[in-house]
Coordinates of C-alpha atoms in Angstrom, one line a residue:
M21 CA -24.7 -17.2 43.7
S22 CA -28.1 -15.6 43.3
G23 CA -28.8 -12.7 40.9
A24 CA -29.4 -10.4 43.9
A25 CA -26.2 -11.3 45.6
A26 CA -24.3 -10.8 42.5
V27 CA -25.2 -7.1 42.2
S28 CA -22.6 -4.9 43.7
D29 CA -23.5 -1.7 45.6
E30 CA -21.0 0.2 43.5
A31 CA -21.1 0.2 39.7
P32 CA -18.1 -1.4 38.2
E33 CA -15.6 0.9 36.6
A34 CA -16.0 1.0 32.8
A35 CA -13.1 -0.6 31.0
P36 CA -10.9 2.0 29.3
V37 CA -11.7 2.5 25.6
K38 CA -8.7 1.5 23.6
P39 CA -7.9 4.0 20.8
K40 CA -8.4 2.7 17.3
P41 CA -5.2 1.8 15.6
K42 CA -4.1 3.9 12.6
G43 CA -1.3 4.0 10.1
W44 CA 1.6 1.7 10.4
R45 CA 0.3 0.4 13.8
L46 CA -2.9 -0.7 12.0
L47 CA -0.7 -2.4 9.3
K48 CA 1.3 -4.2 12.0
I49 CA -1.9 -5.5 13.6
A50 CA -3.2 -6.5 10.2
L51 CA -0.3 -8.8 9.6
R52 CA -0.6 -10.6 12.9
S53 CA -3.5 -12.8 11.9
R54 CA -4.5 -14.7 8.8
K55 CA -7.9 -13.0 8.6
S56 CA -6.6 -9.5 9.0
S57 CA -3.8 -9.9 6.5
T58 CA -6.3 -11.4 4.1
M59 CA -8.6 -8.4 4.6
L60 CA -5.7 -6.1 3.8
A61 CA -5.2 -8.0 0.5
F62 CA -8.9 -7.9 -0.2
G63 CA -9.0 -4.1 0.4
F64 CA -6.2 -3.6 -2.0
S65 CA -7.9 -6.0 -4.5
S66 CA -11.1 -3.9 -4.2
G67 CA -9.5 -0.5 -4.6
L68 CA -7.1 -1.3 -7.5
P69 CA -9.6 -2.0 -10.3
F70 CA -11.8 1.0 -9.4
S71 CA -8.8 3.3 -9.6
L72 CA -7.6 1.8 -12.8
L73 CA -11.0 1.7 -14.6
V74 CA -12.8 4.8 -13.4
G75 CA -9.8 7.2 -13.1
T76 CA -6.4 6.2 -14.6
L77 CA -7.9 4.7 -17.8
T78 CA -9.1 8.2 -18.9
A79 CA -5.5 9.4 -18.9
W80 CA -4.7 6.7 -21.4
L81 CA -7.8 7.6 -23.5
G82 CA -6.9 11.3 -23.5
E83 CA -3.3 10.6 -24.5
V84 CA -4.4 8.7 -27.6
G85 CA -6.8 11.5 -28.7
V86 CA -10.2 10.0 -27.7
K87 CA -12.8 12.8 -27.7
L88 CA -13.9 14.0 -24.3
A89 CA -17.6 13.3 -25.2
T90 CA -16.6 9.6 -25.7
I91 CA -14.6 9.6 -22.4
G92 CA -17.8 10.9 -20.8
V93 CA -19.8 7.9 -22.2
F94 CA -17.0 5.6 -21.3
S95 CA -17.3 6.7 -17.6
W96 CA -20.7 5.2 -17.5
I97 CA -19.0 1.9 -16.7
G98 CA -18.9 3.3 -13.2
L99 CA -22.7 2.7 -13.0
A100 CA -21.7 -1.0 -12.4
Y101 CA -20.7 0.1 -8.9
S102 CA -23.8 2.1 -8.3
F103 CA -26.2 -0.6 -9.5
K104 CA -24.4 -3.6 -7.9
F105 CA -27.1 -4.2 -5.3
L106 CA -29.3 -5.3 -8.2
W107 CA -27.4 -8.6 -8.6
S108 CA -26.2 -9.0 -5.1
P109 CA -28.7 -11.9 -4.5
V110 CA -26.9 -13.9 -7.2
V111 CA -23.5 -13.4 -5.6
D112 CA -24.9 -14.1 -2.1
R113 CA -26.9 -17.2 -2.9
L114 CA -25.6 -18.9 -6.1
P115 CA -23.1 -21.7 -5.7
L116 CA -20.5 -21.7 -8.6
P117 CA -20.1 -25.1 -10.3
G118 CA -16.5 -26.3 -9.9
L119 CA -15.5 -23.4 -7.7
E120 CA -17.9 -23.9 -4.7
R121 CA -15.4 -26.2 -3.0
L122 CA -13.1 -23.2 -2.5
G123 CA -15.7 -21.6 -0.2
R124 CA -18.9 -19.6 -0.3
R125 CA -17.2 -16.2 -0.7
K126 CA -13.8 -17.3 -2.0
S127 CA -15.4 -19.0 -5.0
W128 CA -16.8 -15.7 -6.2
I129 CA -13.7 -13.6 -5.3
V130 CA -11.5 -16.0 -7.2
L131 CA -13.8 -15.9 -10.3
C132 CA -14.0 -12.1 -10.3
Q133 CA -10.2 -11.7 -9.7
A134 CA -9.5 -14.0 -12.6
I135 CA -11.9 -12.0 -14.8
I136 CA -10.3 -8.7 -13.7
A137 CA -6.8 -10.0 -14.4
L138 CA -7.8 -11.3 -17.8
S139 CA -9.7 -8.0 -18.6
L140 CA -6.7 -5.9 -17.7
A141 CA -4.5 -8.0 -20.0
L142 CA -7.1 -7.7 -22.8
L143 CA -7.1 -3.9 -22.3
A144 CA -3.3 -3.9 -22.7
L145 CA -3.8 -5.8 -26.0
T146 CA -6.5 -3.5 -27.4
D147 CA -5.8 -0.1 -29.0
P148 CA -8.4 2.4 -27.8
A149 CA -7.6 4.7 -30.7
T150 CA -8.7 2.2 -33.3
A151 CA -11.0 -0.2 -31.4
I152 CA -12.7 2.0 -28.8
G153 CA -15.9 -0.2 -28.9
N154 CA -14.0 -3.4 -28.0
F155 CA -11.9 -1.4 -25.4
V156 CA -15.1 -0.2 -23.6
L157 CA -16.7 -3.7 -23.8
V158 CA -13.6 -5.2 -22.0
A159 CA -13.5 -2.3 -19.5
F160 CA -17.3 -2.8 -18.8
L161 CA -16.7 -6.5 -18.2
A162 CA -13.9 -5.6 -15.7
A163 CA -16.2 -3.1 -13.9
L164 CA -18.9 -5.7 -13.6
A165 CA -16.4 -8.3 -12.2
S166 CA -15.0 -5.6 -9.8
A167 CA -18.4 -4.6 -8.5
S168 CA -19.4 -8.3 -8.0
H169 CA -16.0 -8.9 -6.3
D170 CA -16.8 -6.0 -3.9
I171 CA -20.1 -7.7 -3.0
A172 CA -18.4 -10.9 -2.1
I173 CA -15.6 -9.2 -0.2
D174 CA -18.1 -7.1 1.9
A175 CA -19.9 -10.4 2.7
W176 CA -16.6 -12.1 3.6
R177 CA -15.7 -9.3 6.0
I178 CA -19.0 -9.7 7.8
D179 CA -18.8 -13.5 7.9
Q180 CA -15.2 -13.6 9.2
A181 CA -15.6 -11.0 12.0
D182 CA -15.1 -12.4 15.5
E183 CA -13.7 -11.3 18.9
E184 CA -10.1 -11.6 17.7
S185 CA -10.9 -9.8 14.4
P186 CA -13.9 -7.5 15.0
V187 CA -15.7 -6.0 12.0
E188 CA -14.5 -2.5 13.0
L189 CA -10.9 -3.6 12.8
L190 CA -11.5 -5.5 9.5
S191 CA -13.2 -2.5 8.1
A192 CA -10.3 -0.2 9.0
I193 CA -7.8 -2.6 7.5
Y194 CA -10.0 -2.8 4.4
Q195 CA -9.8 1.0 4.0
F196 CA -6.0 0.9 4.6
G197 CA -5.7 -1.6 1.7
Y198 CA -8.2 0.3 -0.5
R199 CA -6.4 3.7 -0.1
T200 CA -3.0 2.0 -0.8
A201 CA -4.5 0.6 -4.0
S202 CA -5.7 4.0 -5.1
I203 CA -2.1 5.3 -4.9
V204 CA -0.8 2.3 -6.8
G205 CA -3.6 2.4 -9.4
G206 CA -3.3 6.2 -9.7
A207 CA 0.1 7.8 -8.8
I208 CA 2.3 4.7 -9.4
A209 CA 0.5 3.8 -12.6
L210 CA 1.0 7.4 -13.9
I211 CA 4.7 7.3 -12.9
M212 CA 5.1 4.0 -14.7
A213 CA 3.3 5.3 -17.8
A214 CA 5.9 8.1 -18.0
R215 CA 8.5 5.4 -18.4
M216 CA 6.8 2.7 -20.3
S217 CA 3.7 2.3 -22.6
W218 CA 0.2 2.2 -21.2
P219 CA -0.3 -1.4 -22.4
N220 CA 2.7 -2.5 -20.4
V221 CA 1.4 -0.6 -17.3
Y222 CA -1.9 -2.6 -17.5
L223 CA 0.0 -5.8 -18.0
V224 CA 1.9 -5.2 -14.8
M225 CA -1.4 -4.5 -13.0
A226 CA -2.9 -7.7 -14.4
G227 CA 0.2 -9.5 -13.0
I228 CA -0.5 -8.0 -9.6
F229 CA -4.0 -9.4 -9.7
V230 CA -2.6 -12.9 -10.4
G231 CA -0.6 -12.5 -7.2
L232 CA -3.8 -11.4 -5.4
L233 CA -5.5 -14.5 -6.7
V234 CA -2.9 -16.7 -5.1
I235 CA -3.4 -15.0 -1.8
T236 CA -7.2 -15.5 -2.1
L237 CA -6.7 -19.2 -2.6
T238 CA -5.1 -19.4 0.9
A239 CA -7.7 -17.3 2.6
P240 CA -10.2 -18.8 5.2
D241 CA -13.8 -18.9 4.4
S242 CA -17.1 -19.9 6.0
P243 CA -19.3 -22.8 4.8
R244 CA -22.5 -22.1 3.0
P245 CA -25.4 -22.4 5.5
E246 CA -28.3 -24.8 4.8
R247 CA -30.9 -23.2 2.6
K248 CA -33.7 -21.9 4.8
S249 CA -36.5 -19.4 4.7
L250 CA -35.1 -15.9 4.3
Y251 CA -36.9 -12.6 5.0
G252 CA -39.2 -14.2 7.5
A253 CA -41.1 -10.9 8.0
L254 CA -42.4 -11.1 4.4
A255 CA -44.1 -14.4 5.2
E256 CA -45.8 -13.3 8.5
P257 CA -49.4 -12.1 8.9
G258 CA -49.7 -8.4 8.0
A259 CA -47.1 -8.6 5.2
L260 CA -48.2 -7.9 1.6
K261 CA -49.3 -11.0 -0.2
P262 CA -46.7 -12.5 -2.6
G263 CA -48.8 -11.7 -5.7
V264 CA -49.0 -8.0 -4.6
R265 CA -45.3 -7.9 -4.0
A266 CA -44.6 -9.5 -7.3
A267 CA -46.7 -6.9 -9.1
L268 CA -45.0 -4.0 -7.4
L269 CA -41.6 -5.5 -8.0
A270 CA -42.4 -6.0 -11.7
V271 CA -43.1 -2.3 -12.1
V272 CA -39.8 -1.4 -10.4
G273 CA -37.9 -4.1 -12.3
A274 CA -39.3 -3.0 -15.7
S275 CA -38.3 0.6 -14.9
W276 CA -34.8 -0.4 -14.1
L277 CA -34.5 -2.7 -17.1
W278 CA -35.7 0.0 -19.4
A279 CA -33.2 2.5 -18.0
I280 CA -30.3 0.1 -18.2
L281 CA -31.1 -1.0 -21.8
R282 CA -31.6 2.6 -22.9
L283 CA -28.2 3.5 -21.5
L284 CA -26.5 0.5 -23.1
A285 CA -28.2 1.1 -26.5
F286 CA -26.9 4.7 -26.6
A287 CA -23.4 3.7 -25.5
V288 CA -23.2 1.2 -28.2
S289 CA -24.4 3.7 -30.9
M290 CA -21.9 6.2 -29.5
L291 CA -18.9 3.9 -29.6
A292 CA -19.8 2.1 -32.9
P293 CA -17.9 3.1 -36.1
A294 CA -19.2 6.3 -37.7
V295 CA -21.5 5.8 -40.7
P296 CA -20.3 8.0 -43.6
G297 CA -22.7 10.9 -44.2
A298 CA -24.8 10.2 -41.0
E299 CA -24.9 12.6 -38.2
P300 CA -23.1 11.2 -35.1
P301 CA -25.1 10.7 -32.0
S302 CA -25.0 13.6 -29.5
V303 CA -24.5 12.9 -25.9
A304 CA -26.0 16.3 -25.0
A305 CA -29.1 15.6 -26.9
F306 CA -29.4 12.1 -25.3
T307 CA -29.0 13.6 -21.8
K308 CA -31.5 16.3 -22.5
T309 CA -34.1 13.9 -24.0
W310 CA -33.6 10.8 -21.9
G311 CA -31.5 11.7 -18.8
V312 CA -34.4 13.0 -16.7
L313 CA -36.6 10.0 -17.7
I314 CA -33.8 7.6 -16.7
I315 CA -33.6 9.3 -13.3
V316 CA -37.4 9.1 -13.0
A317 CA -37.3 5.4 -13.9
T318 CA -34.6 4.4 -11.4
V319 CA -35.5 6.8 -8.5
F320 CA -39.0 8.2 -8.6
V321 CA -40.9 5.2 -10.0
P322 CA -39.5 3.0 -7.2
L323 CA -40.4 5.7 -4.7
A324 CA -43.9 5.9 -6.0
V325 CA -44.2 2.1 -5.9
A326 CA -43.0 2.2 -2.3
A327 CA -45.6 4.8 -1.4
L328 CA -48.3 2.6 -3.1
A329 CA -47.0 -0.4 -1.1
N330 CA -47.6 1.5 2.1
R331 CA -51.2 2.2 1.1
L332 CA -51.9 -1.4 0.1
A333 CA -50.5 -2.6 3.4
A334 CA -53.4 -0.9 5.1
R335 CA -55.9 -3.0 3.1
P336 CA -56.8 -6.3 4.7
D337 CA -57.4 -8.0 1.3
K338 CA -53.8 -7.2 0.2
V339 CA -52.0 -8.7 3.2
L340 CA -51.4 -12.1 4.6
S341 CA -53.8 -13.3 7.3
A342 CA -51.6 -16.3 8.2
N343 CA -48.0 -17.4 7.9
D344 CA -47.0 -18.2 4.3
P345 CA -45.0 -21.5 4.3
A346 CA -44.0 -21.4 0.6
Q347 CA -40.3 -21.4 -0.2
G348 CA -38.0 -21.9 -3.1
A349 CA -35.3 -20.3 -5.2
G350 CA -37.7 -18.1 -7.1
R351 CA -39.4 -16.9 -4.0
T352 CA -36.0 -16.2 -2.3
V353 CA -34.8 -14.1 -5.2
M354 CA -38.1 -12.2 -5.4
N355 CA -37.9 -11.5 -1.6
H356 CA -34.4 -10.4 -1.9
L357 CA -35.1 -8.0 -4.7
Y358 CA -38.2 -6.7 -3.0
S359 CA -36.2 -6.1 0.2
A360 CA -33.5 -4.3 -1.8
L361 CA -35.6 -2.2 -4.1
V362 CA -39.1 -1.6 -2.6
D363 CA -39.1 -2.3 1.2
P364 CA -36.3 0.1 2.2
L365 CA -38.0 3.0 0.3
A366 CA -41.4 2.0 1.6
E367 CA -40.0 2.3 5.2
L368 CA -38.3 5.6 4.4
S369 CA -41.5 7.0 2.8
R370 CA -43.6 5.8 5.7
R371 CA -41.4 7.4 8.2
M372 CA -40.5 10.7 6.4
G373 CA -43.7 11.3 4.5
W374 CA -43.4 14.0 1.8
G375 CA -40.0 14.9 3.3
V376 CA -38.5 11.9 1.5
L377 CA -38.6 14.0 -1.7
A378 CA -36.4 16.6 -0.2
A379 CA -34.0 13.9 1.1
I380 CA -33.8 12.3 -2.4
G381 CA -33.3 15.6 -4.1
F382 CA -30.5 16.4 -1.6
I383 CA -28.8 13.1 -2.3
L384 CA -29.1 13.3 -6.1
T385 CA -27.6 16.8 -6.3
Y386 CA -25.2 17.1 -3.4
A387 CA -22.0 16.1 -5.2
I388 CA -23.2 16.6 -8.8
C389 CA -20.5 19.3 -9.5
Y390 CA -17.6 17.0 -8.5
N391 CA -19.1 13.8 -10.0
I392 CA -19.7 15.4 -13.3
W393 CA -16.1 16.4 -14.1
A394 CA -14.1 13.9 -12.1
S395 CA -13.6 11.6 -15.1
F396 CA -12.0 14.5 -17.1
A397 CA -9.4 15.4 -14.5
Y398 CA -6.5 13.5 -16.1
P399 CA -7.2 14.7 -19.7
F400 CA -7.4 18.2 -18.3
Y401 CA -4.1 18.0 -16.3
L402 CA -2.1 16.0 -18.9
D403 CA -3.4 17.0 -22.3
F404 CA -4.8 20.5 -21.9
L405 CA -2.5 21.9 -19.2
K406 CA 0.5 19.8 -20.3
Y407 CA 1.7 18.7 -16.9
T408 CA 3.8 15.6 -16.9
K409 CA 2.6 12.2 -15.6
D410 CA 5.0 12.4 -12.6
E411 CA 3.7 15.9 -11.7
V412 CA 0.0 14.8 -11.9
A413 CA 0.8 11.5 -10.0
F414 CA 2.2 13.5 -7.1
A415 CA -0.3 16.3 -7.1
S416 CA -3.5 14.3 -7.7
K417 CA -2.9 11.0 -6.0
I418 CA -0.4 11.6 -3.3
F419 CA -0.8 15.3 -2.3
G420 CA -4.5 15.0 -3.2
I421 CA -5.2 12.0 -1.0
I422 CA -3.5 13.8 1.9
M423 CA -5.7 16.8 1.4
T424 CA -8.8 14.6 1.1
M425 CA -8.0 13.1 4.5
L426 CA -7.5 16.6 5.9
G427 CA -10.9 17.5 4.5
I428 CA -12.5 14.5 6.1
S429 CA -10.9 15.4 9.5
L430 CA -12.1 19.0 9.1
G431 CA -15.7 17.8 8.4
G432 CA -15.6 15.7 11.6
F433 CA -14.3 18.7 13.6
L434 CA -17.0 21.1 12.2
F435 CA -19.8 18.6 13.0
A436 CA -18.7 18.7 16.6
K437 CA -18.2 22.5 16.6
I438 CA -21.1 24.0 14.5
G439 CA -23.5 21.1 14.1
R440 CA -24.8 18.8 11.4
F441 CA -26.7 21.0 8.9
P442 CA -24.3 24.0 9.0
T443 CA -21.5 21.5 8.0
I444 CA -23.7 19.9 5.4
L445 CA -24.5 23.4 3.9
L446 CA -20.7 24.1 3.7
G447 CA -20.3 20.8 2.0
A448 CA -22.8 21.9 -0.7
V449 CA -21.3 25.3 -1.2
L450 CA -17.5 24.8 -1.0
P451 CA -16.8 22.1 -3.7
P452 CA -18.5 24.0 -6.6
L453 CA -16.4 27.0 -5.8
G454 CA -13.4 24.9 -6.7
N455 CA -14.6 24.8 -10.2
F456 CA -13.9 28.6 -10.5
L457 CA -10.3 27.7 -9.5
Y458 CA -10.1 25.2 -12.3
A459 CA -11.7 27.7 -14.7
D460 CA -8.9 30.2 -13.7
L461 CA -6.3 27.4 -14.1
A462 CA -7.6 26.8 -17.7
E463 CA -7.2 30.5 -18.5
G464 CA -3.6 30.8 -17.3
A465 CA -4.3 31.1 -13.5
P466 CA -4.2 35.0 -13.1
M467 CA -6.3 34.8 -9.9
I468 CA -4.4 31.9 -8.4
D469 CA -1.1 33.7 -9.2
A470 CA -2.3 36.9 -7.5
F471 CA -3.5 35.0 -4.4
A472 CA -0.2 33.1 -4.2
H473 CA 1.9 36.2 -4.7
A474 CA -0.1 38.1 -2.0
L475 CA 0.7 35.3 0.5
R476 CA 4.2 34.7 -0.8
L477 CA 3.4 31.2 -1.7
D478 CA 5.3 31.5 -5.0
A479 CA 8.5 32.3 -3.0
L480 CA 7.8 29.3 -0.7
A481 CA 7.4 27.1 -3.8
Q482 CA 10.7 28.2 -5.1
A483 CA 12.4 27.7 -1.8
F484 CA 11.3 24.0 -1.9
G485 CA 12.7 23.7 -5.5
S486 CA 9.3 23.9 -7.2
D487 CA 7.9 26.5 -9.6
E488 CA 4.8 28.7 -10.0
R489 CA 3.3 26.3 -12.5
M490 CA 3.3 23.3 -10.1
M491 CA 2.2 25.6 -7.3
R492 CA -0.9 26.5 -9.3
L493 CA -1.9 22.9 -9.6
L494 CA -1.3 22.1 -6.0
L495 CA -3.3 25.1 -4.8
A496 CA -6.3 24.1 -7.0
I497 CA -6.1 20.4 -5.9
C498 CA -5.6 21.4 -2.3
Y499 CA -8.8 23.4 -2.2
E500 CA -10.9 20.9 -4.2
N501 CA -9.8 17.8 -2.2
I502 CA -10.3 19.5 1.2
A503 CA -13.7 20.7 0.2
T504 CA -14.8 17.4 -1.3
G505 CA -13.4 15.5 1.8
L506 CA -15.5 17.7 4.0
A507 CA -18.6 17.2 1.8
L508 CA -18.1 13.4 1.8
T509 CA -18.0 13.4 5.6
A510 CA -21.2 15.5 5.7
F511 CA -22.9 13.2 3.2
V512 CA -22.1 10.0 5.0
A513 CA -23.3 11.5 8.3
Y514 CA -26.5 12.7 6.8
V515 CA -27.4 9.4 5.1
S516 CA -26.4 7.5 8.2
S517 CA -28.8 9.8 10.2
I518 CA -31.9 9.1 8.1
V519 CA -31.6 5.3 7.6
S520 CA -33.5 3.0 9.8
K521 CA -31.7 0.5 12.0
K522 CA -33.8 -2.3 10.6
Y523 CA -32.9 -1.5 7.0
G524 CA -29.6 0.2 7.8
A525 CA -27.3 -1.7 5.4
I526 CA -29.8 -1.9 2.5
Q527 CA -31.0 1.7 2.8
Y528 CA -27.5 3.0 3.1
A529 CA -26.3 1.1 0.0
L530 CA -29.3 2.2 -2.0
L531 CA -29.2 5.8 -1.0
S532 CA -25.4 6.2 -1.3
S533 CA -25.6 4.7 -4.8
L534 CA -27.8 7.6 -5.9
L535 CA -25.1 10.1 -5.0
S536 CA -23.2 9.5 -8.3
L537 CA -26.2 8.8 -10.5
V538 CA -26.9 12.3 -11.9
G539 CA -23.2 13.1 -12.1
T540 CA -22.4 9.8 -14.0
L541 CA -25.3 10.4 -16.5
G542 CA -24.2 14.0 -17.0
R543 CA -20.6 13.2 -17.8
G544 CA -21.2 12.5 -21.5
A545 CA -22.9 15.8 -22.0
V546 CA -20.2 17.6 -20.0
G547 CA -17.5 15.9 -22.1
E548 CA -19.2 17.1 -25.3
A549 CA -19.4 20.6 -23.9
F550 CA -15.7 20.5 -23.1
D551 CA -15.0 19.6 -26.7
V552 CA -17.3 22.4 -28.1
Y553 CA -16.9 25.3 -25.6
G554 CA -13.6 24.6 -23.8
Y555 CA -12.8 23.9 -20.2
A556 CA -13.2 27.3 -18.5
P557 CA -16.8 28.1 -19.5
V558 CA -18.0 24.6 -18.7
F559 CA -16.3 24.7 -15.3
R560 CA -18.3 27.9 -14.5
W561 CA -21.6 26.5 -15.7
T562 CA -21.2 23.3 -13.6
A563 CA -20.5 25.4 -10.6
A564 CA -24.0 26.7 -10.8
T565 CA -25.3 23.3 -9.9
A566 CA -24.5 24.3 -6.3
L567 CA -27.6 26.4 -6.3
I568 CA -29.8 23.3 -6.7
A569 CA -27.9 21.4 -4.0
V570 CA -28.0 24.4 -1.6
T571 CA -31.8 24.7 -2.1
F572 CA -32.4 21.1 -1.2
V573 CA -30.1 21.3 1.8
I574 CA -32.1 24.3 3.1
I575 CA -35.4 22.6 2.5
E576 CA -34.2 19.5 4.4
W577 CA -32.8 21.7 7.2
L578 CA -36.1 23.4 7.6
R579 CA -38.0 20.1 7.5
V580 CA -35.8 18.5 10.2
S581 CA -36.0 21.6 12.4
A582 CA -39.8 21.7 12.1
E583 CA -40.0 18.0 13.0
A584 CA -37.7 18.5 16.0
R585 CA -40.0 21.4 17.2
R586 CA -43.1 19.2 16.8
T587 CA -41.4 16.4 18.7
S588 CA -40.3 18.7 21.5
A589 CA -43.8 20.2 21.8
A590 CA -45.4 16.8 21.9
E591 CA -43.0 15.7 24.7
Q592 CA -43.8 18.8 26.7
E593 CA -47.5 18.3 26.3
G594 CA -47.1 14.6 27.3

């Protein structure tokens, strides 16, 4: 049949769009196929160490009397998740001797799961009160393994997606497993800790990882493709010459290396045994002296190099005039790092111009208020407010997750009703206001009590067999989690809107990693401030960071609106 004859006079009816499965229906679908059930296990495997290392472990540290300043420095292990794109080429390309026969992705997942299981067991055998340095070293090793494990799992999901198990379904199943793990690593771990010692809790979690390791060994995997030329665009005429790219990458690499070594050196000095008579290192002084320079080295130096790359690309003597046939492991790694660290920012800078500074400022400050204090939530609830582990487990990890999901849904609804930037602005304003609730909670909750009494929420709590004390915690967590859920939705939508389709995955990974950078660096100083000034004053001070975020949101809103007007005017003239 000819093409002309095959065309019908009437357009075929569009196939009805099937609603995406959720909840238990999603779980039922997940268990029908080997790939989907494996993805569920991998999602759980990804979420459990993050919950145990970045959240729950601080409850253990607070219980044994570790200073909040030290807990703040300890939380820097979370930078492993922010910086994981730096070593993603190794996980993607390097065959593991002895394990490669398991599969391209499985070999790395098995190795990382084994390291995580061993690390959790070693944490159980280490006393943080007497050997905090060794404890942090083991936790950092576990965080590195967990971040590398996430790289391999993300790649496995993309490799294994097909018509029967599309990537959207696998991603949804992954999130289901991840959220389930956050409850196990948070709420269940706290409930267990109320009935057994913390070391025994972490031994149980290590045992769970051994079980996950067995599941991984039975998972399908894709073969490693033949080595071939990667990043072909970098070898085509018009691309920067390899020597120029190497020089630009060297500057960015040196900046990142300096920043990482500076952080590690201070962390070691902070966690080392105190020298008699010597003044202990100050996290606040370090943050004040080096914090801004570290952000400059990891954000603004790469941005400046990206802008320079754009200028050099316009010079004929700096670009290739013919295809570059050279290949090799060194060239592949250099190309990967250049494509991860320089090229995405170069494209963003080329497309947005000076507006990229407003976008970066927005990303760096948007969630700073929440990110700064998140690591101190458990010590605040358990040690300062004296709630039980069972109460915190329910309020923070069960009730709190439900409120976060409600906030995410609210964010999506507001996007449709009032638009993108009004929702983004709400996401900048609302979460910091929650810090005033926590300040009130730290001072006995007079404002929360008055609010609850006016709405008869105290009577409602008693009717459900609770008390005013638990009601206060639930109200504070309810507001904070709904507000941060809304802000998370706004942030994801914003970053998704500014990334280019060509560099979508890399730009999104790089930009989203910046979200926690300032907050993570500031946690040490905030922990020291909690020790010195108390919770309530510091909560109010950190709420003031909303002014910075709101300023950047308004600047970006005005920039995007002006750009839309210029585009509209140009279209009308055309």
